[in-house]
Amino acid sequence: MSASGLNTVEKKAAFSLATVFGLRMLGLFMILPVFAIYGPELSGYSPIWLGLAIGAYGLTQALLQIPMGILSDKIGRKPVILGGLVVFAAGSVVAAMSDSIQGVVIGRALQGMGAIASAVLALAADLTREEQRPKVMATIGMFIGLSFTLALVLGPVVTQAYGLSGLFWFTGILTLFAMLMIQFMVPNSVHKAPKGDNVAMISQLSELARNKHLLPLNVGVFVLHMALTACFIFLPLRLVDSGLALSQHWQLYLPTLLGSFFLMVPFMIYGLKKQKEKEMFLASIVLLAVTLVLMAILPSETMLLVLLILAFFVAFNYLEATMPSMLSRIAPAGVKGSAMGIFSSSQFLGAFAGGAVGGWLAEVFNQETVFFAMSALVGLWFVVALGMKRHAKSKSFSFNASFASEEHASEVADKLVNMPGVIEATLVYSEAVAYLKLDDKQADIPQIKALLNP
């Protein structure tokens, strides 16, 4: 099989794991476009509880994602993923059977406790070759984006037909399909990829949390998902106020989301080709901040809301798509799993904070204050992002290595970093592995392999 393409196992792993990830995220996101409208019908309703119900999954997801990834290293990927899906399904049932908003909050928190993201990504790494892994990860990322689009389209349709309870039962059914795919379609892992680049390591988390190059991305994904969640506490109500019935909301979301994808692609291409990634990144943050202010001050008219939602998702999708790629280049060699763990936990914490803070602001002040506050936070992110440095293009590689001693490993590392095309080298003596960040157009990979295995 040519190394330039995915083999049969990799194709099967990419499709099945991406589908499982997508089904789960679809279940989490479908509440966004409808809960602001149906939530007030539940007993115990208040704006704070509304926000908590939307964002509760983020807190438990953030707390358990890294431990679940580490557990998957000890007892296996599939048992952890299946167990997480069982918990997620249980949360869906609890939410579906609840007549109070507090019951829905408990159900959503249970859904978040099925934190399988890191285990799924680690299994994807186990089942793929190093040079093909980016394609598989990109496939998973594409399905996550697709699931968000489908959620905004299907959420109003399913809820209009079957009610809020029916939405959660539908989520539970999707989870059963995901469990069947894990059991019968996902290949069994026969290879363990080097764990440092795929699963978070507790010993690395503290240092990486303080890494000044990663901080703008971790702050950014927190603020981005905080703004998204806070906005969707009230955005559906704005659409209803503009005269657009809930059953018609998908007719707005579908074209604006698809349009935002088409509009952001030229900016991504321009940024990559012209080496203007930082400028385009900062411009997207500004667009997001301005859009949030306009949502607060402009009247709720359908055409205005269409344009604002389009602008919001152009900025959101650009930032959402580029940050993981930037993180993979910036993260030190051999600790990408830990860096991604912090990044993902920041994302989920942002979703929780958006629900909790957005609901509180609306109850104490008003809906407009929510949009102003989110815009201010995005502005602070812009200030932090100004300090981002441009990083050389690179690819991460892991190689088996043979070291006579730790001193020998240190000597080899010194030689490696002085070789052409080697940007960074991390050699782990205890695992007999070398993690390298290379400019593969300059690096002499056969020479590197010879040095690592004399």
PDB file of N, CA, C and O in Angstrom, residues 382-419:
ATOM      1  N   PHE A 382      -8.088  39.548  21.937  1.00  0.00           N
ATOM      2  CA  PHE A 382      -7.324  40.216  20.876  1.00  0.00           C
ATOM      3  C   PHE A 382      -6.011  40.771  21.416  1.00  0.00           C
ATOM      4  O   PHE A 382      -4.947  40.617  20.793  1.00  0.00           O
ATOM      5  N   VAL A 383      -6.068  41.389  22.604  1.00  0.00           N
ATOM      6  CA  VAL A 383      -4.848  41.940  23.215  1.00  0.00           C
ATOM      7  C   VAL A 383      -3.843  40.836  23.498  1.00  0.00           C
ATOM      8  O   VAL A 383      -2.633  40.980  23.224  1.00  0.00           O
ATOM      9  N   VAL A 384      -4.329  39.706  24.045  1.00  0.00           N
ATOM     10  CA  VAL A 384      -3.439  38.579  24.320  1.00  0.00           C
ATOM     11  C   VAL A 384      -2.844  38.025  23.029  1.00  0.00           C
ATOM     12  O   VAL A 384      -1.648  37.718  22.950  1.00  0.00           O
ATOM     13  N   ALA A 385      -3.670  37.938  21.972  1.00  0.00           N
ATOM     14  CA  ALA A 385      -3.230  37.353  20.703  1.00  0.00           C
ATOM     15  C   ALA A 385      -2.227  38.234  19.973  1.00  0.00           C
ATOM     16  O   ALA A 385      -1.467  37.732  19.123  1.00  0.00           O
ATOM     17  N   LEU A 386      -2.189  39.534  20.292  1.00  0.00           N
ATOM     18  CA  LEU A 386      -1.200  40.411  19.647  1.00  0.00           C
ATOM     19  C   LEU A 386       0.227  39.945  19.913  1.00  0.00           C
ATOM     20  O   LEU A 386       1.127  40.173  19.100  1.00  0.00           O
ATOM     21  N   GLY A 387       0.435  39.285  21.039  1.00  0.00           N
ATOM     22  CA  GLY A 387       1.776  38.826  21.392  1.00  0.00           C
ATOM     23  C   GLY A 387       2.175  37.508  20.763  1.00  0.00           C
ATOM     24  O   GLY A 387       3.287  37.017  21.017  1.00  0.00           O
ATOM     25  N   MET A 388       1.302  36.923  19.947  1.00  0.00           N
ATOM     26  CA  MET A 388       1.635  35.646  19.310  1.00  0.00           C
ATOM     27  C   MET A 388       2.797  35.806  18.344  1.00  0.00           C
ATOM     28  O   MET A 388       2.876  36.793  17.617  1.00  0.00           O
ATOM     29  N   LYS A 389       3.687  34.842  18.356  1.00  0.00           N
ATOM     30  CA  LYS A 389       4.826  34.857  17.436  1.00  0.00           C
ATOM     31  C   LYS A 389       4.533  33.981  16.219  1.00  0.00           C
ATOM     32  O   LYS A 389       3.755  33.037  16.288  1.00  0.00           O
ATOM     33  N   ARG A 390       5.168  34.326  15.121  1.00  0.00           N
ATOM     34  CA  ARG A 390       5.061  33.488  13.930  1.00  0.00           C
ATOM     35  C   ARG A 390       5.985  32.280  14.110  1.00  0.00           C
ATOM     36  O   ARG A 390       7.132  32.427  14.513  1.00  0.00           O
ATOM     37  N   HIS A 391       5.476  31.112  13.775  1.00  0.00           N
ATOM     38  CA  HIS A 391       6.264  29.899  13.942  1.00  0.00           C
ATOM     39  C   HIS A 391       6.534  29.261  12.586  1.00  0.00           C
ATOM     40  O   HIS A 391       5.677  29.261  11.700  1.00  0.00           O
ATOM     41  N   ALA A 392       7.715  28.722  12.474  1.00  0.00           N
ATOM     42  CA  ALA A 392       8.097  28.065  11.225  1.00  0.00           C
ATOM     43  C   ALA A 392       7.193  26.866  10.962  1.00  0.00           C
ATOM     44  O   ALA A 392       6.766  26.184  11.884  1.00  0.00           O
ATOM     45  N   LYS A 393       6.910  26.639   9.670  1.00  0.00           N
ATOM     46  CA  LYS A 393       6.106  25.485   9.323  1.00  0.00           C
ATOM     47  C   LYS A 393       6.876  24.211   9.664  1.00  0.00           C
ATOM     48  O   LYS A 393       8.073  24.098   9.386  1.00  0.00           O
ATOM     49  N   SER A 394       6.194  23.260  10.246  1.00  0.00           N
ATOM     50  CA  SER A 394       6.863  22.025  10.640  1.00  0.00           C
ATOM     51  C   SER A 394       5.866  20.894  10.704  1.00  0.00           C
ATOM     52  O   SER A 394       4.651  21.106  10.703  1.00  0.00           O
ATOM     53  N   LYS A 395       6.394  19.685  10.767  1.00  0.00           N
ATOM     54  CA  LYS A 395       5.593  18.490  10.973  1.00  0.00           C
ATOM     55  C   LYS A 395       6.178  17.724  12.150  1.00  0.00           C
ATOM     56  O   LYS A 395       7.391  17.733  12.358  1.00  0.00           O
ATOM     57  N   SER A 396       5.296  17.075  12.896  1.00  0.00           N
ATOM     58  CA  SER A 396       5.748  16.286  14.041  1.00  0.00           C
ATOM     59  C   SER A 396       5.958  14.837  13.621  1.00  0.00           C
ATOM     60  O   SER A 396       5.150  14.266  12.887  1.00  0.00           O
ATOM     61  N   PHE A 397       7.060  14.254  14.086  1.00  0.00           N
ATOM     62  CA  PHE A 397       7.380  12.863  13.802  1.00  0.00           C
ATOM     63  C   PHE A 397       7.775  12.181  15.102  1.00  0.00           C
ATOM     64  O   PHE A 397       8.294  12.813  16.027  1.00  0.00           O
ATOM     65  N   SER A 398       7.527  10.874  15.167  1.00  0.00           N
ATOM     66  CA  SER A 398       8.055  10.085  16.277  1.00  0.00           C
ATOM     67  C   SER A 398       8.828   8.911  15.689  1.00  0.00           C
ATOM     68  O   SER A 398       8.405   8.313  14.689  1.00  0.00           O
ATOM     69  N   PHE A 399       9.983   8.616  16.273  1.00  0.00           N
ATOM     70  CA  PHE A 399      10.838   7.532  15.796  1.00  0.00           C
ATOM     71  C   PHE A 399      11.213   6.629  16.962  1.00  0.00           C
ATOM     72  O   PHE A 399      11.443   7.110  18.081  1.00  0.00           O
ATOM     73  N   ASN A 400      11.290   5.338  16.698  1.00  0.00           N
ATOM     74  CA  ASN A 400      11.879   4.435  17.673  1.00  0.00           C
ATOM     75  C   ASN A 400      13.361   4.748  17.787  1.00  0.00           C
ATOM     76  O   ASN A 400      13.999   5.149  16.797  1.00  0.00           O
ATOM     77  N   ALA A 401      13.913   4.580  18.957  1.00  0.00           N
ATOM     78  CA  ALA A 401      15.321   4.936  19.165  1.00  0.00           C
ATOM     79  C   ALA A 401      15.997   3.909  20.058  1.00  0.00           C
ATOM     80  O   ALA A 401      15.346   3.144  20.774  1.00  0.00           O
ATOM     81  N   SER A 402      17.322   3.901  19.992  1.00  0.00           N
ATOM     82  CA  SER A 402      18.113   2.984  20.819  1.00  0.00           C
ATOM     83  C   SER A 402      19.189   3.802  21.532  1.00  0.00           C
ATOM     84  O   SER A 402      20.048   4.404  20.883  1.00  0.00           O
ATOM     85  N   PHE A 403      19.100   3.852  22.870  1.00  0.00           N
ATOM     86  CA  PHE A 403      20.046   4.636  23.661  1.00  0.00           C
ATOM     87  C   PHE A 403      20.777   3.725  24.647  1.00  0.00           C
ATOM     88  O   PHE A 403      20.156   2.872  25.297  1.00  0.00           O
ATOM     89  N   ALA A 404      22.060   3.920  24.746  1.00  0.00           N
ATOM     90  CA  ALA A 404      22.846   3.129  25.699  1.00  0.00           C
ATOM     91  C   ALA A 404      22.615   3.612  27.129  1.00  0.00           C
ATOM     92  O   ALA A 404      22.720   2.834  28.082  1.00  0.00           O
ATOM     93  N   SER A 405      22.325   4.896  27.267  1.00  0.00           N
ATOM     94  CA  SER A 405      22.108   5.485  28.590  1.00  0.00           C
ATOM     95  C   SER A 405      21.431   6.834  28.416  1.00  0.00           C
ATOM     96  O   SER A 405      21.277   7.328  27.288  1.00  0.00           O
ATOM     97  N   GLU A 406      21.047   7.454  29.537  1.00  0.00           N
ATOM     98  CA  GLU A 406      20.446   8.787  29.451  1.00  0.00           C
ATOM     99  C   GLU A 406      21.454   9.803  28.943  1.00  0.00           C
ATOM    100  O   GLU A 406      21.108  10.747  28.232  1.00  0.00           O
ATOM    101  N   GLU A 407      22.726   9.627  29.325  1.00  0.00           N
ATOM    102  CA  GLU A 407      23.774  10.530  28.836  1.00  0.00           C
ATOM    103  C   GLU A 407      23.898  10.421  27.320  1.00  0.00           C
ATOM    104  O   GLU A 407      24.066  11.434  26.617  1.00  0.00           O
ATOM    105  N   HIS A 408      23.812   9.179  26.824  1.00  0.00           N
ATOM    106  CA  HIS A 408      23.875   8.980  25.378  1.00  0.00           C
ATOM    107  C   HIS A 408      22.685   9.648  24.683  1.00  0.00           C
ATOM    108  O   HIS A 408      22.840  10.291  23.625  1.00  0.00           O
ATOM    109  N   ALA A 409      21.501   9.539  25.285  1.00  0.00           N
ATOM    110  CA  ALA A 409      20.315  10.186  24.722  1.00  0.00           C
ATOM    111  C   ALA A 409      20.500  11.694  24.646  1.00  0.00           C
ATOM    112  O   ALA A 409      20.117  12.337  23.668  1.00  0.00           O
ATOM    113  N   SER A 410      21.113  12.273  25.684  1.00  0.00           N
ATOM    114  CA  SER A 410      21.368  13.715  25.696  1.00  0.00           C
ATOM    115  C   SER A 410      22.348  14.110  24.587  1.00  0.00           C
ATOM    116  O   SER A 410      22.164  15.137  23.923  1.00  0.00           O
ATOM    117  N   GLU A 411      23.364  13.285  24.373  1.00  0.00           N
ATOM    118  CA  GLU A 411      24.338  13.561  23.307  1.00  0.00           C
ATOM    119  C   GLU A 411      23.671  13.502  21.937  1.00  0.00           C
ATOM    120  O   GLU A 411      23.935  14.351  21.063  1.00  0.00           O
ATOM    121  N   VAL A 412      22.798  12.504  21.740  1.00  0.00           N
ATOM    122  CA  VAL A 412      22.094  12.375  20.464  1.00  0.00           C
ATOM    123  C   VAL A 412      21.182  13.579  20.237  1.00  0.00           C
ATOM    124  O   VAL A 412      21.098  14.114  19.124  1.00  0.00           O
ATOM    125  N   ALA A 413      20.523  14.037  21.304  1.00  0.00           N
ATOM    126  CA  ALA A 413      19.639  15.201  21.189  1.00  0.00           C
ATOM    127  C   ALA A 413      20.419  16.437  20.752  1.00  0.00           C
ATOM    128  O   ALA A 413      19.950  17.212  19.905  1.00  0.00           O
ATOM    129  N   ASP A 414      21.612  16.617  21.322  1.00  0.00           N
ATOM    130  CA  ASP A 414      22.448  17.759  20.937  1.00  0.00           C
ATOM    131  C   ASP A 414      22.821  17.708  19.464  1.00  0.00           C
ATOM    132  O   ASP A 414      22.843  18.734  18.768  1.00  0.00           O
ATOM    133  N   LYS A 415      23.111  16.501  18.976  1.00  0.00           N
ATOM    134  CA  LYS A 415      23.459  16.352  17.556  1.00  0.00           C
ATOM    135  C   LYS A 415      22.254  16.606  16.659  1.00  0.00           C
ATOM    136  O   LYS A 415      22.363  17.237  15.601  1.00  0.00           O
ATOM    137  N   LEU A 416      21.094  16.128  17.107  1.00  0.00           N
ATOM    138  CA  LEU A 416      19.889  16.280  16.291  1.00  0.00           C
ATOM    139  C   LEU A 416      19.530  17.739  16.064  1.00  0.00           C
ATOM    140  O   LEU A 416      19.214  18.147  14.943  1.00  0.00           O
ATOM    141  N   VAL A 417      19.539  18.533  17.144  1.00  0.00           N
ATOM    142  CA  VAL A 417      19.086  19.927  17.009  1.00  0.00           C
ATOM    143  C   VAL A 417      20.023  20.758  16.152  1.00  0.00           C
ATOM    144  O   VAL A 417      19.667  21.863  15.722  1.00  0.00           O
ATOM    145  N   ASN A 418      21.205  20.242  15.882  1.00  0.00           N
ATOM    146  CA  ASN A 418      22.147  20.953  15.010  1.00  0.00           C
ATOM    147  C   ASN A 418      22.098  20.460  13.568  1.00  0.00           C
ATOM    148  O   ASN A 418      22.857  20.935  12.725  1.00  0.00           O
ATOM    149  N   MET A 419      21.218  19.509  13.295  1.00  0.00           N
ATOM    150  CA  MET A 419      21.076  18.999  11.927  1.00  0.00           C
ATOM    151  C   MET A 419      20.117  19.882  11.135  1.00  0.00           C
ATOM    152  O   MET A 419      19.178  20.450  11.695  1.00  0.00           O
TER     153      MET A 419
END
